[in-house]
mmCIF file of C-alpha atoms in Angstrom:
data_model
loop_
_atom_site.group_PDB
_atom_site.id
_atom_site.type_symbol
_atom_site.label_atom_id
_atom_site.label_comp_id
_atom_site.label_asym_id
_atom_site.label_seq_id
_atom_site.Cartn_x
_atom_site.Cartn_y
_atom_site.Cartn_z
ATOM 1 C CA UNK A 1 32.301 105.809 235.061
ATOM 2 C CA UNK A 2 32.151 103.949 238.408
ATOM 3 C CA UNK A 3 29.693 106.659 239.890
ATOM 4 C CA UNK A 4 27.181 105.935 236.907
ATOM 5 C CA UNK A 5 27.137 102.192 237.347
ATOM 6 C CA UNK A 6 24.311 102.030 239.698
ATOM 7 C CA UNK A 7 22.063 103.888 237.447
ATOM 8 C CA UNK A 8 23.389 101.886 234.290
ATOM 9 C CA UNK A 9 22.670 98.611 235.937
ATOM 10 C CA UNK A 10 19.213 99.425 237.147
ATOM 11 C CA UNK A 11 18.265 100.586 233.607
ATOM 12 C CA UNK A 12 20.029 97.584 231.628
ATOM 13 C CA UNK A 13 19.629 94.811 234.049
ATOM 14 C CA UNK A 14 15.903 94.980 235.408
ATOM 15 C CA UNK A 15 16.051 91.386 235.375
ATOM 16 C CA UNK A 16 18.681 88.709 236.098
ATOM 17 C CA UNK A 17 17.913 85.480 234.264
ATOM 18 C CA UNK A 18 14.535 84.479 235.283
ATOM 19 C CA UNK A 19 14.707 86.623 238.392
ATOM 20 C CA UNK A 20 12.660 90.198 238.380
ATOM 21 C CA UNK A 21 12.478 92.789 241.009
ATOM 22 C CA UNK A 22 9.040 91.587 241.695
ATOM 23 C CA UNK A 23 10.049 88.249 242.959
ATOM 24 C CA UNK A 24 13.745 88.938 243.964
ATOM 25 C CA UNK A 25 15.966 91.266 245.545
ATOM 26 C CA UNK A 26 18.514 92.182 242.894
ATOM 27 C CA UNK A 27 21.820 93.848 243.885
ATOM 28 C CA UNK A 28 25.388 94.214 242.486
ATOM 29 C CA UNK A 29 28.951 94.644 243.623
ATOM 30 C CA UNK A 30 31.811 96.471 241.861
ATOM 31 C CA UNK A 31 34.591 94.374 241.260
ATOM 32 C CA UNK A 32 37.223 96.726 239.739
ATOM 33 C CA UNK A 33 38.413 97.586 236.089
ATOM 34 C CA UNK A 34 41.014 96.553 233.489
ATOM 35 C CA UNK A 35 42.393 98.084 230.483
ATOM 36 C CA UNK A 36 41.764 96.150 227.390
ATOM 37 C CA UNK A 37 42.528 97.220 223.941
ATOM 38 C CA UNK A 38 42.974 100.830 224.912
ATOM 39 C CA UNK A 39 39.573 100.832 226.666
ATOM 40 C CA UNK A 40 38.674 100.578 230.333
ATOM 41 C CA UNK A 41 36.318 97.805 231.193
ATOM 42 C CA UNK A 42 34.364 97.910 234.445
ATOM 43 C CA UNK A 43 33.583 94.520 236.160
ATOM 44 C CA UNK A 44 30.584 94.031 238.238
ATOM 45 C CA UNK A 45 28.882 90.903 239.721
ATOM 46 C CA UNK A 46 25.079 90.865 239.738
ATOM 47 C CA UNK A 47 23.043 88.677 242.266
ATOM 48 C CA UNK A 48 19.298 87.798 242.809
ATOM 49 C CA UNK A 49 17.885 86.567 246.018
ATOM 50 C CA UNK A 50 14.361 85.119 246.123
ATOM 51 C CA UNK A 51 12.095 87.268 248.128
ATOM 52 C CA UNK A 52 10.151 84.073 249.221
ATOM 53 C CA UNK A 53 13.241 82.835 250.858
ATOM 54 C CA UNK A 54 14.816 86.140 252.323
ATOM 55 C CA UNK A 55 11.631 87.895 253.737
ATOM 56 C CA UNK A 56 10.939 85.249 256.350
ATOM 57 C CA UNK A 57 14.483 85.549 257.511
ATOM 58 C CA UNK A 58 14.323 89.224 257.657
ATOM 59 C CA UNK A 59 11.058 89.236 259.502
ATOM 60 C CA UNK A 60 12.583 87.173 262.384
ATOM 61 C CA UNK A 61 15.150 90.062 262.675
ATOM 62 C CA UNK A 62 12.337 92.895 262.462
ATOM 63 C CA UNK A 63 10.439 90.975 265.287
ATOM 64 C CA UNK A 64 13.509 91.340 267.537
ATOM 65 C CA UNK A 65 13.934 95.023 266.248
ATOM 66 C CA UNK A 66 17.253 94.093 264.590
ATOM 67 C CA UNK A 67 18.163 95.966 261.376
ATOM 68 C CA UNK A 68 19.780 94.015 258.591
ATOM 69 C CA UNK A 69 22.219 96.082 256.605
ATOM 70 C CA UNK A 70 23.466 93.441 254.148
ATOM 71 C CA UNK A 71 22.943 89.826 253.157
ATOM 72 C CA UNK A 72 25.869 87.482 251.887
ATOM 73 C CA UNK A 73 25.083 84.337 249.913
ATOM 74 C CA UNK A 74 27.085 81.340 248.769
ATOM 75 C CA UNK A 75 28.831 82.230 245.434
ATOM 76 C CA UNK A 76 29.312 78.604 244.310
ATOM 77 C CA UNK A 77 25.726 77.244 244.901
ATOM 78 C CA UNK A 78 26.307 76.141 248.532
ATOM 79 C CA UNK A 79 29.667 74.718 247.856
ATOM 80 C CA UNK A 80 32.531 76.701 249.499
ATOM 81 C CA UNK A 81 35.587 76.532 247.350
ATOM 82 C CA UNK A 82 37.537 79.333 249.278
ATOM 83 C CA UNK A 83 39.582 76.987 251.342
ATOM 84 C CA UNK A 84 41.118 75.339 248.162
ATOM 85 C CA UNK A 85 42.754 78.395 246.990
ATOM 86 C CA UNK A 86 42.848 80.637 249.953
ATOM 87 C CA UNK A 87 46.759 81.261 249.657
ATOM 88 C CA UNK A 88 47.193 80.279 245.951
ATOM 89 C CA UNK A 89 48.864 83.408 244.462
ATOM 90 C CA UNK A 90 50.631 81.263 241.670
ATOM 91 C CA UNK A 91 47.315 80.626 239.887
ATOM 92 C CA UNK A 92 45.375 83.910 239.641
ATOM 93 C CA UNK A 93 43.270 82.954 236.648
ATOM 94 C CA UNK A 94 41.150 80.060 237.704
ATOM 95 C CA UNK A 95 37.970 78.291 236.646
ATOM 96 C CA UNK A 96 35.597 77.158 239.464
ATOM 97 C CA UNK A 97 33.299 74.484 238.391
ATOM 98 C CA UNK A 98 30.335 73.298 240.575
ATOM 99 C CA UNK A 99 28.493 70.281 239.042
ATOM 100 C CA UNK A 100 25.054 70.428 240.759
ATOM 101 C CA UNK A 101 21.875 68.421 240.490
ATOM 102 C CA UNK A 102 20.316 70.411 237.885
ATOM 103 C CA UNK A 103 22.958 72.706 236.455
ATOM 104 C CA UNK A 104 26.695 73.168 236.372
ATOM 105 C CA UNK A 105 27.845 76.761 237.583
ATOM 106 C CA UNK A 106 31.085 78.079 236.288
ATOM 107 C CA UNK A 107 32.757 81.043 237.781
ATOM 108 C CA UNK A 108 36.200 82.524 236.109
ATOM 109 C CA UNK A 109 38.589 84.566 238.137
ATOM 110 C CA UNK A 110 41.125 86.753 236.442
ATOM 111 C CA UNK A 111 44.039 88.014 238.747
ATOM 112 C CA UNK A 112 41.924 86.888 241.720
ATOM 113 C CA UNK A 113 38.715 88.866 240.589
ATOM 114 C CA UNK A 114 35.637 87.098 239.383
ATOM 115 C CA UNK A 115 34.916 88.286 236.003
ATOM 116 C CA UNK A 116 32.679 85.714 234.537
ATOM 117 C CA UNK A 117 29.854 83.501 235.957
ATOM 118 C CA UNK A 118 27.629 81.157 234.001
ATOM 119 C CA UNK A 119 25.111 78.370 234.699
ATOM 120 C CA UNK A 120 25.106 75.538 232.185
ATOM 121 C CA UNK A 121 21.939 73.433 231.861
ATOM 122 C CA UNK A 122 23.741 69.995 232.450
ATOM 123 C CA UNK A 123 23.646 68.561 235.904
ATOM 124 C CA UNK A 124 23.250 65.164 237.745
ATOM 125 C CA UNK A 125 19.673 64.967 237.091
ATOM 126 C CA UNK A 126 20.288 65.389 233.164
ATOM 127 C CA UNK A 127 22.351 62.436 233.271
ATOM 128 C CA UNK A 128 19.781 60.432 235.288
ATOM 129 C CA UNK A 129 16.779 61.729 233.118
ATOM 130 C CA UNK A 130 18.564 60.899 230.001
ATOM 131 C CA UNK A 131 19.531 57.237 230.872
ATOM 132 C CA UNK A 132 15.801 56.864 232.421
ATOM 133 C CA UNK A 133 14.544 57.736 228.932
ATOM 134 C CA UNK A 134 16.835 55.468 227.182
ATOM 135 C CA UNK A 135 16.432 52.581 229.688
ATOM 136 C CA UNK A 136 13.131 52.795 231.414
ATOM 137 C CA UNK A 137 13.060 49.309 232.447
ATOM 138 C CA UNK A 138 15.943 50.062 234.823
ATOM 139 C CA UNK A 139 14.406 52.582 237.007
ATOM 140 C CA UNK A 140 15.452 55.946 238.546
ATOM 141 C CA UNK A 141 16.779 54.664 241.815
ATOM 142 C CA UNK A 142 18.936 51.967 240.071
ATOM 143 C CA UNK A 143 20.230 54.645 237.585
ATOM 144 C CA UNK A 144 21.066 57.082 240.517
ATOM 145 C CA UNK A 145 23.022 54.188 242.188
ATOM 146 C CA UNK A 146 24.653 53.298 238.922
ATOM 147 C CA UNK A 147 25.861 57.056 238.448
ATOM 148 C CA UNK A 148 27.051 57.482 242.103
ATOM 149 C CA UNK A 149 28.893 54.207 242.209
ATOM 150 C CA UNK A 150 30.399 54.426 238.749
ATOM 151 C CA UNK A 151 34.270 53.899 239.028
ATOM 152 C CA UNK A 152 33.808 52.293 242.510
ATOM 153 C CA UNK A 153 31.708 49.146 242.060
ATOM 154 C CA UNK A 154 31.116 49.049 238.271
ATOM 155 C CA UNK A 155 31.015 45.332 238.384
ATOM 156 C CA UNK A 156 27.865 45.305 240.499
ATOM 157 C CA UNK A 157 25.884 47.099 237.817
ATOM 158 C CA UNK A 158 27.558 46.218 234.470
ATOM 159 C CA UNK A 159 26.472 42.592 234.965
ATOM 160 C CA UNK A 160 22.754 43.684 234.706
ATOM 161 C CA UNK A 161 23.202 45.689 231.741
ATOM 162 C CA UNK A 162 22.063 44.172 228.404
ATOM 163 C CA UNK A 163 23.473 47.019 226.197
ATOM 164 C CA UNK A 164 26.603 48.547 227.911
ATOM 165 C CA UNK A 165 27.631 50.207 224.901
ATOM 166 C CA UNK A 166 24.261 52.290 224.604
ATOM 167 C CA UNK A 167 24.355 52.986 228.236
ATOM 168 C CA UNK A 168 27.881 54.613 228.031
ATOM 169 C CA UNK A 169 27.007 56.303 224.759
ATOM 170 C CA UNK A 170 24.308 58.319 226.772
ATOM 171 C CA UNK A 171 26.826 59.357 229.311
ATOM 172 C CA UNK A 172 29.448 60.235 226.720
ATOM 173 C CA UNK A 173 27.090 62.431 224.863
ATOM 174 C CA UNK A 174 26.426 64.597 227.891
ATOM 175 C CA UNK A 175 29.912 64.574 229.107
ATOM 176 C CA UNK A 176 30.968 65.764 225.698
ATOM 177 C CA UNK A 177 28.481 68.471 225.551
ATOM 178 C CA UNK A 178 29.405 69.704 228.974
ATOM 179 C CA UNK A 179 33.122 69.543 228.135
ATOM 180 C CA UNK A 180 32.500 71.659 224.802
ATOM 181 C CA UNK A 181 30.831 74.382 227.014
ATOM 182 C CA UNK A 182 33.789 74.578 229.229
ATOM 183 C CA UNK A 183 36.238 74.559 226.344
ATOM 184 C CA UNK A 184 34.252 77.463 224.856
ATOM 185 C CA UNK A 185 34.603 79.572 227.998
ATOM 186 C CA UNK A 186 38.391 78.608 228.296
ATOM 187 C CA UNK A 187 38.750 79.931 224.592
ATOM 188 C CA UNK A 188 36.781 82.973 225.446
ATOM 189 C CA UNK A 189 39.418 83.720 228.111
ATOM 190 C CA UNK A 190 42.018 83.204 225.776
ATOM 191 C CA UNK A 191 40.711 85.645 223.307
ATOM 192 C CA UNK A 192 40.260 88.249 226.183
ATOM 193 C CA UNK A 193 43.954 88.142 226.908
ATOM 194 C CA UNK A 194 44.331 85.812 229.830
ATOM 195 C CA UNK A 195 44.635 82.089 230.145
ATOM 196 C CA UNK A 196 43.146 79.672 232.710
ATOM 197 C CA UNK A 197 45.974 78.017 234.670
ATOM 198 C CA UNK A 198 44.029 76.058 237.389
ATOM 199 C CA UNK A 199 40.612 74.423 237.228
ATOM 200 C CA UNK A 200 38.873 73.575 240.527
ATOM 201 C CA UNK A 201 35.882 71.281 240.228
ATOM 202 C CA UNK A 202 33.404 70.541 243.226
ATOM 203 C CA UNK A 203 31.817 67.257 242.337
ATOM 204 C CA UNK A 204 31.847 63.470 243.024
ATOM 205 C CA UNK A 205 30.699 62.707 239.370
ATOM 206 C CA UNK A 206 33.036 64.151 236.808
#
């Protein structure tokens, strides 16, 4: 029951990923409910904010005798995608993908409500580190330049590669791994009774 959610969440989720109540403030928000297979499913979103980041901010308010009642945070890892679908009522079931430096964050919306969030351990640094391990003679700065200019100035770096096939094989392998994880999430949504009709991706790489 909704009135029991706070007690249930504190008991079942004393930690959120690597975050604990010792190092983070852990909070939650009630998103709503759906009837699935004759059962009522309650949806909540959990959040964890580092105390090391938040306490200095709160202390500035306390110095000025101002009371903070709530703290909001960027859902999509500092990338605001809301403007892209603010009036999008046609596609209520969306997948939002934020390809970051170390991870890829995925948020799924069903009927306009966020019902699933996950971080996949594949990001820009994953590609850069894997390429450097395979081609240590190139160097990290050069690899970063190659990745950021791929598709724009490919002729500038392709000429300097001795084994182009091996270079792109590393990229294809990681891209395939990420793609498979995204496909699994889409299939999971299909099995839960709703299909993703729109994918929004915030990245300059994929």
